[in-house]
Amino acid sequence: MRVVLRPVPEHPNAVGLIDGQPLTYEGRVPHVGDRPVEHGTIAEALSDAVEAAAGAVFGGDYVNALARATGLNRRTVTRDRVLRNGLPAWALEFLARAAAYEHPRAMGYMLQAAAEMSERGVLAQGDTLPGVHPRDREHLAVVARLGLEEALELVAVARDAKRLPIADKE
């Protein structure tokens, strides 16, 4: 049995595929095709799929980054807990979408930046912000775009400086 977390356009509620059939959830109950299954039946394959998708997005040591980006408890996203309990469908969909991005590792860095900006960035009122209110997302998006443009400029300047010879000072 093999689970692949990825968007399934012909089944918008699916979090991925399991042996070619859509994997969906009704509450915490997984469904393969239209048939409900026990979590234990797919636990190993689902855990492997979570590890593959999270690893592609956040790197091999993905637990802290995944927990931070999703707001889930760190222990909730460890392999043994995923084996035992699975993950909420929304978290699986989150991983599916992030892993399907053209550059999943870059998406992982952007997700971490988004989490940082949401928690302690421009909109935070104190130490943390539990979530970003929809009316504030546009403002946060503008700030993030400006930050990404600045980061791209800094990388370009650094790489250009590395390539250009430095004039000798006399």
mmCIF file of C-alpha atoms in Angstrom:
data_model
loop_
_atom_site.group_PDB
_atom_site.id
_atom_site.type_symbol
_atom_site.label_atom_id
_atom_site.label_comp_id
_atom_site.label_asym_id
_atom_site.label_seq_id
_atom_site.Cartn_x
_atom_site.Cartn_y
_atom_site.Cartn_z
ATOM 1 C CA MET A 1 0.000 0.000 0.000
ATOM 2 C CA ARG A 2 1.332 3.447 -0.947
ATOM 3 C CA VAL A 3 0.020 6.890 -0.047
ATOM 4 C CA VAL A 4 1.104 9.992 -1.936
ATOM 5 C CA LEU A 5 0.076 13.331 -0.487
ATOM 6 C CA ARG A 6 -0.743 15.662 -3.364
ATOM 7 C CA PRO A 7 -3.673 17.647 -4.707
ATOM 8 C CA VAL A 8 -6.094 15.565 -6.760
ATOM 9 C CA PRO A 9 -7.897 18.021 -9.061
ATOM 10 C CA GLU A 10 -10.658 15.588 -10.006
ATOM 11 C CA HIS A 11 -11.319 14.978 -6.269
ATOM 12 C CA PRO A 12 -10.953 18.379 -4.541
ATOM 13 C CA ASN A 13 -11.607 16.904 -1.080
ATOM 14 C CA ALA A 14 -8.786 14.385 -1.421
ATOM 15 C CA VAL A 15 -5.520 14.861 0.445
ATOM 16 C CA GLY A 16 -3.759 12.486 -1.915
ATOM 17 C CA LEU A 17 -3.884 9.059 -3.447
ATOM 18 C CA ILE A 18 -3.663 5.634 -1.909
ATOM 19 C CA ASP A 19 -2.772 2.993 -4.470
ATOM 20 C CA GLY A 20 -4.222 5.276 -7.153
ATOM 21 C CA GLN A 21 -7.530 5.902 -5.369
ATOM 22 C CA PRO A 22 -8.437 9.210 -3.714
ATOM 23 C CA LEU A 23 -7.755 9.441 0.008
ATOM 24 C CA THR A 24 -10.366 11.621 1.699
ATOM 25 C CA TYR A 25 -11.504 12.182 5.260
ATOM 26 C CA GLU A 26 -14.867 12.593 6.892
ATOM 27 C CA GLY A 27 -13.941 13.984 10.258
ATOM 28 C CA ARG A 28 -11.047 11.796 11.382
ATOM 29 C CA VAL A 29 -12.194 8.753 9.377
ATOM 30 C CA PRO A 30 -10.101 8.025 6.278
ATOM 31 C CA HIS A 31 -11.847 6.917 3.102
ATOM 32 C CA VAL A 32 -10.172 5.116 0.235
ATOM 33 C CA GLY A 33 -12.307 5.819 -2.778
ATOM 34 C CA ASP A 34 -15.773 5.909 -1.204
ATOM 35 C CA ARG A 35 -15.014 3.238 1.384
ATOM 36 C CA PRO A 36 -14.222 4.107 5.030
ATOM 37 C CA VAL A 37 -11.170 2.349 6.451
ATOM 38 C CA GLU A 38 -9.607 2.099 9.887
ATOM 39 C CA HIS A 39 -6.652 4.404 10.441
ATOM 40 C CA GLY A 40 -4.549 1.376 11.414
ATOM 41 C CA THR A 41 -5.003 -0.053 7.926
ATOM 42 C CA ILE A 42 -3.254 2.902 6.315
ATOM 43 C CA ALA A 43 -1.140 4.114 9.255
ATOM 44 C CA GLU A 44 2.259 2.937 8.010
ATOM 45 C CA ALA A 45 1.708 4.147 4.444
ATOM 46 C CA LEU A 46 0.287 7.466 5.658
ATOM 47 C CA SER A 47 3.211 8.000 8.005
ATOM 48 C CA ASP A 48 5.646 7.307 5.145
ATOM 49 C CA ALA A 49 3.759 9.793 2.962
ATOM 50 C CA VAL A 50 3.814 12.466 5.681
ATOM 51 C CA GLU A 51 7.544 11.924 6.124
ATOM 52 C CA ALA A 52 8.164 12.140 2.356
ATOM 53 C CA ALA A 53 6.072 15.281 1.865
ATOM 54 C CA ALA A 54 7.321 17.031 5.008
ATOM 55 C CA GLY A 55 10.901 16.077 4.161
ATOM 56 C CA ALA A 56 10.539 17.528 0.665
ATOM 57 C CA VAL A 57 9.161 20.779 2.072
ATOM 58 C CA PHE A 58 11.124 21.240 5.309
ATOM 59 C CA GLY A 59 14.101 18.898 5.002
ATOM 60 C CA GLY A 60 14.930 15.732 6.901
ATOM 61 C CA ASP A 61 14.466 17.230 10.348
ATOM 62 C CA TYR A 62 10.976 18.503 9.564
ATOM 63 C CA VAL A 63 9.179 18.077 12.899
ATOM 64 C CA ASN A 64 9.737 21.550 14.390
ATOM 65 C CA ALA A 65 9.185 23.348 11.087
ATOM 66 C CA LEU A 66 5.971 21.450 10.335
ATOM 67 C CA ALA A 67 4.656 22.036 13.827
ATOM 68 C CA ARG A 68 5.412 25.734 13.633
ATOM 69 C CA ALA A 69 3.946 26.233 10.163
ATOM 70 C CA THR A 70 0.724 24.386 11.011
ATOM 71 C CA GLY A 71 0.409 25.480 14.615
ATOM 72 C CA LEU A 72 0.181 21.837 15.714
ATOM 73 C CA ASN A 73 1.977 20.554 18.784
ATOM 74 C CA ARG A 74 5.465 19.328 17.956
ATOM 75 C CA ARG A 75 4.738 15.845 19.298
ATOM 76 C CA THR A 76 1.601 15.591 17.154
ATOM 77 C CA VAL A 77 3.674 15.587 13.963
ATOM 78 C CA THR A 78 6.301 13.036 15.040
ATOM 79 C CA ARG A 79 6.341 9.745 13.191
ATOM 80 C CA ASP A 80 5.128 7.641 16.119
ATOM 81 C CA ARG A 81 2.146 9.943 16.729
ATOM 82 C CA VAL A 82 1.250 10.022 13.035
ATOM 83 C CA LEU A 83 1.400 6.218 13.055
ATOM 84 C CA ARG A 84 -0.872 6.073 16.079
ATOM 85 C CA ASN A 85 -3.290 8.955 15.391
ATOM 86 C CA GLY A 86 -2.771 10.274 11.871
ATOM 87 C CA LEU A 87 -3.045 14.002 11.279
ATOM 88 C CA PRO A 88 -6.069 16.217 10.745
ATOM 89 C CA ALA A 89 -7.228 16.268 7.122
ATOM 90 C CA TRP A 90 -6.434 19.976 6.846
ATOM 91 C CA ALA A 91 -2.806 19.308 7.861
ATOM 92 C CA LEU A 92 -2.517 16.538 5.273
ATOM 93 C CA GLU A 93 -3.947 18.886 2.638
ATOM 94 C CA PHE A 94 -1.457 21.558 3.771
ATOM 95 C CA LEU A 95 1.425 19.122 3.224
ATOM 96 C CA ALA A 96 -0.006 17.928 -0.089
ATOM 97 C CA ARG A 97 -0.202 21.454 -1.475
ATOM 98 C CA ALA A 98 3.217 22.488 -0.168
ATOM 99 C CA ALA A 99 4.941 19.352 -1.486
ATOM 100 C CA ALA A 100 3.312 19.803 -4.901
ATOM 101 C CA TYR A 101 4.769 23.294 -5.267
ATOM 102 C CA GLU A 102 7.310 23.517 -8.095
ATOM 103 C CA HIS A 103 10.091 24.159 -5.565
ATOM 104 C CA PRO A 104 8.928 22.461 -2.350
ATOM 105 C CA ARG A 105 12.014 23.319 -0.291
ATOM 106 C CA ALA A 106 11.671 26.998 -1.204
ATOM 107 C CA MET A 107 8.009 26.752 -0.204
ATOM 108 C CA GLY A 108 9.149 25.359 3.145
ATOM 109 C CA TYR A 109 11.315 28.405 3.751
ATOM 110 C CA MET A 110 8.451 30.693 2.755
ATOM 111 C CA LEU A 111 6.096 28.846 5.107
ATOM 112 C CA GLN A 112 8.568 29.369 7.931
ATOM 113 C CA ALA A 113 8.846 33.044 7.060
ATOM 114 C CA ALA A 114 5.048 33.332 6.980
ATOM 115 C CA ALA A 115 4.807 31.661 10.382
ATOM 116 C CA GLU A 116 7.457 34.010 11.793
ATOM 117 C CA MET A 117 5.751 37.087 10.397
ATOM 118 C CA SER A 118 2.369 35.919 11.667
ATOM 119 C CA GLU A 119 3.639 35.064 15.140
ATOM 120 C CA ARG A 120 6.117 37.812 15.883
ATOM 121 C CA GLY A 121 6.107 40.024 12.863
ATOM 122 C CA VAL A 122 4.322 43.104 11.714
ATOM 123 C CA LEU A 123 0.879 42.127 12.998
ATOM 124 C CA ALA A 124 1.774 40.624 16.363
ATOM 125 C CA GLN A 125 0.386 42.295 19.452
ATOM 126 C CA GLY A 126 2.796 41.016 22.063
ATOM 127 C CA ASP A 127 4.798 37.816 22.015
ATOM 128 C CA THR A 128 2.645 35.766 19.687
ATOM 129 C CA LEU A 129 -0.330 35.974 17.389
ATOM 130 C CA PRO A 130 -2.410 32.782 17.234
ATOM 131 C CA GLY A 131 -3.499 33.414 13.659
ATOM 132 C CA VAL A 132 -3.799 36.112 11.068
ATOM 133 C CA HIS A 133 -7.260 37.579 10.718
ATOM 134 C CA PRO A 134 -8.408 37.526 7.075
ATOM 135 C CA ARG A 135 -8.554 41.327 6.927
ATOM 136 C CA ASP A 136 -4.866 41.478 7.894
ATOM 137 C CA ARG A 137 -3.653 38.920 5.354
ATOM 138 C CA GLU A 138 -3.503 41.455 2.543
ATOM 139 C CA HIS A 139 -1.275 43.736 4.608
ATOM 140 C CA LEU A 140 0.901 40.808 5.607
ATOM 141 C CA ALA A 141 1.134 39.732 1.942
ATOM 142 C CA VAL A 142 2.370 43.195 0.938
ATOM 143 C CA VAL A 143 5.004 43.170 3.672
ATOM 144 C CA ALA A 144 6.039 39.626 2.713
ATOM 145 C CA ARG A 145 6.348 40.542 -0.981
ATOM 146 C CA LEU A 146 8.526 43.510 -0.085
ATOM 147 C CA GLY A 147 10.638 41.273 2.145
ATOM 148 C CA LEU A 148 11.019 38.678 -0.617
ATOM 149 C CA GLU A 149 12.045 41.380 -3.091
ATOM 150 C CA GLU A 150 14.639 42.652 -0.600
ATOM 151 C CA ALA A 151 15.905 39.106 -0.011
ATOM 152 C CA LEU A 152 16.233 38.507 -3.763
ATOM 153 C CA GLU A 153 18.138 41.774 -4.101
ATOM 154 C CA LEU A 154 20.461 40.882 -1.219
ATOM 155 C CA VAL A 155 21.216 37.481 -2.749
ATOM 156 C CA ALA A 156 21.885 39.071 -6.150
ATOM 157 C CA VAL A 157 24.215 41.672 -4.618
ATOM 158 C CA ALA A 158 26.094 39.018 -2.633
ATOM 159 C CA ARG A 159 26.493 36.720 -5.636
ATOM 160 C CA ASP A 160 27.547 39.590 -7.884
ATOM 161 C CA ALA A 161 30.093 40.699 -5.289
ATOM 162 C CA LYS A 162 31.482 37.178 -5.110
ATOM 163 C CA ARG A 163 31.950 37.072 -8.883
ATOM 164 C CA LEU A 164 33.390 40.546 -9.361
ATOM 165 C CA PRO A 165 37.075 41.068 -8.631
ATOM 166 C CA ILE A 166 37.789 43.404 -5.761
ATOM 167 C CA ALA A 167 40.051 46.309 -6.663
ATOM 168 C CA ASP A 168 43.290 46.323 -4.716
ATOM 169 C CA LYS A 169 43.495 49.100 -2.162
ATOM 170 C CA GLU A 170 46.731 50.925 -2.123
#
